[in-house]
């Protein structure tokens, strides 16, 4: 690339203690949640405002130094790894909730605000931000990866819940995308372009988010099934019947065994659906009873539902600890969490093929999923002392993605492309990837913003 050392020297002169080159700080910002090797940046900048980001970007552009945005590092496809070195912009000091408008149901936040912190801020307002990817990720990072999670079946993804942003472009220009209005026909949709761009087109420094009213009543339910197919068939029928579930989560038998051991629960070691319903007291009762009858038709048993807050929290804590429970069952193994998303009618076929592939290769691969919108995950665990196991895991993940494409689905429902699925993106979109590359070249001709992610331009 360019002169990284000169860029760091200039950054230190302009931003002082906001720039760190300590080994500890650099090492922390070179880690990731999956199998990619650690890649520490040459320096880390801690901006405190949009003007700091502009200063950093302009200096890096002058010295042709790569720039990689960082939230809290929970992404799963190596999104925040500085593959070409350079400077990481860490947003932990830009973590303020700037404004909440109860009348307009919007919040304006800095990118380092986490989803849990925002909802804590909103607690007294009767509003909440619904997107829940499981991890307590930053809202800037969630927007950059177009995150979703357990509630997407009702509330959509980040794409559906970001109204406007402030973005610093590769040359230091600051643009405002979108407005607080609920809709617009004014020009290209730059908000939608930046959401999901994974820091490759611009650096997000502010977001205006849609909020939702806290439902009058919330009911959570859990039910065991004799097979994954039975649980998935229940899901498909519920969606096709238009039952307004807020969450519909699959946990397979192996995952359930791990959860019991980790959380000291005693669920039957069978596939389960975890569900949630939002609405009026009468509405959630009706939805729960309808799902109970529907589950029974598919062999579901032990259906339990509750509106008590502490019982709901306990139920969802079991689901949200699944990743760590699975990792704890096989200590020392590397976990590779891969996701695909398919049309709801193809969900049984896709999961059955993934299960068969995992079992045929004798590799631990528990399955969980946001099956209400056709999205599921396999956590493939490989022995770091045996590189062939990681190769096997990658091959299984690749076949999952290719099968999803053949079924009319996508290679990733919410994790994003990062550096892990760039070649699969080409399979999914064909010539569309060359259009993406053209956009990247137009907005970042020197390939300084998070290079080596989504598309390769040089």
mmCIF file of C-alpha atoms in Angstrom, residues 59 65 68 86 101 115 158 186 194 232 238 242 292 325 337 345 373 380 389 395 413 453-454:
data_model
loop_
_atom_site.group_PDB
_atom_site.id
_atom_site.type_symbol
_atom_site.label_atom_id
_atom_site.label_comp_id
_atom_site.label_asym_id
_atom_site.label_seq_id
_atom_site.Cartn_x
_atom_site.Cartn_y
_atom_site.Cartn_z
ATOM 1 C CA UNK A 59 -4.523 11.658 6.581
ATOM 2 C CA UNK A 65 -2.993 3.881 4.275
ATOM 3 C CA UNK A 68 -10.695 -0.535 9.009
ATOM 4 C CA UNK A 86 -2.924 0.092 8.336
ATOM 5 C CA UNK A 101 -37.847 11.293 19.783
ATOM 6 C CA UNK A 115 -27.986 -2.554 21.165
ATOM 7 C CA UNK A 158 -31.028 -3.479 10.113
ATOM 8 C CA UNK A 186 -35.582 11.385 -3.426
ATOM 9 C CA UNK A 194 -24.089 1.852 3.007
ATOM 10 C CA UNK A 232 -39.360 -27.084 10.628
ATOM 11 C CA UNK A 238 -47.050 -21.115 11.007
ATOM 12 C CA UNK A 242 -49.664 -15.726 8.850
ATOM 13 C CA UNK A 292 -49.592 -25.299 20.513
ATOM 14 C CA UNK A 325 -22.651 -24.011 25.437
ATOM 15 C CA UNK A 337 -20.401 -20.477 12.620
ATOM 16 C CA UNK A 345 -40.674 -23.721 1.541
ATOM 17 C CA UNK A 373 -37.389 -16.386 8.107
ATOM 18 C CA UNK A 380 -18.700 -26.522 12.834
ATOM 19 C CA UNK A 389 -10.673 -30.827 10.063
ATOM 20 C CA UNK A 395 -15.998 -27.671 2.551
ATOM 21 C CA UNK A 413 -28.672 -14.362 5.800
ATOM 22 C CA UNK A 453 -13.702 -7.599 1.974
ATOM 23 C CA UNK A 454 -16.822 -8.250 -0.177
#
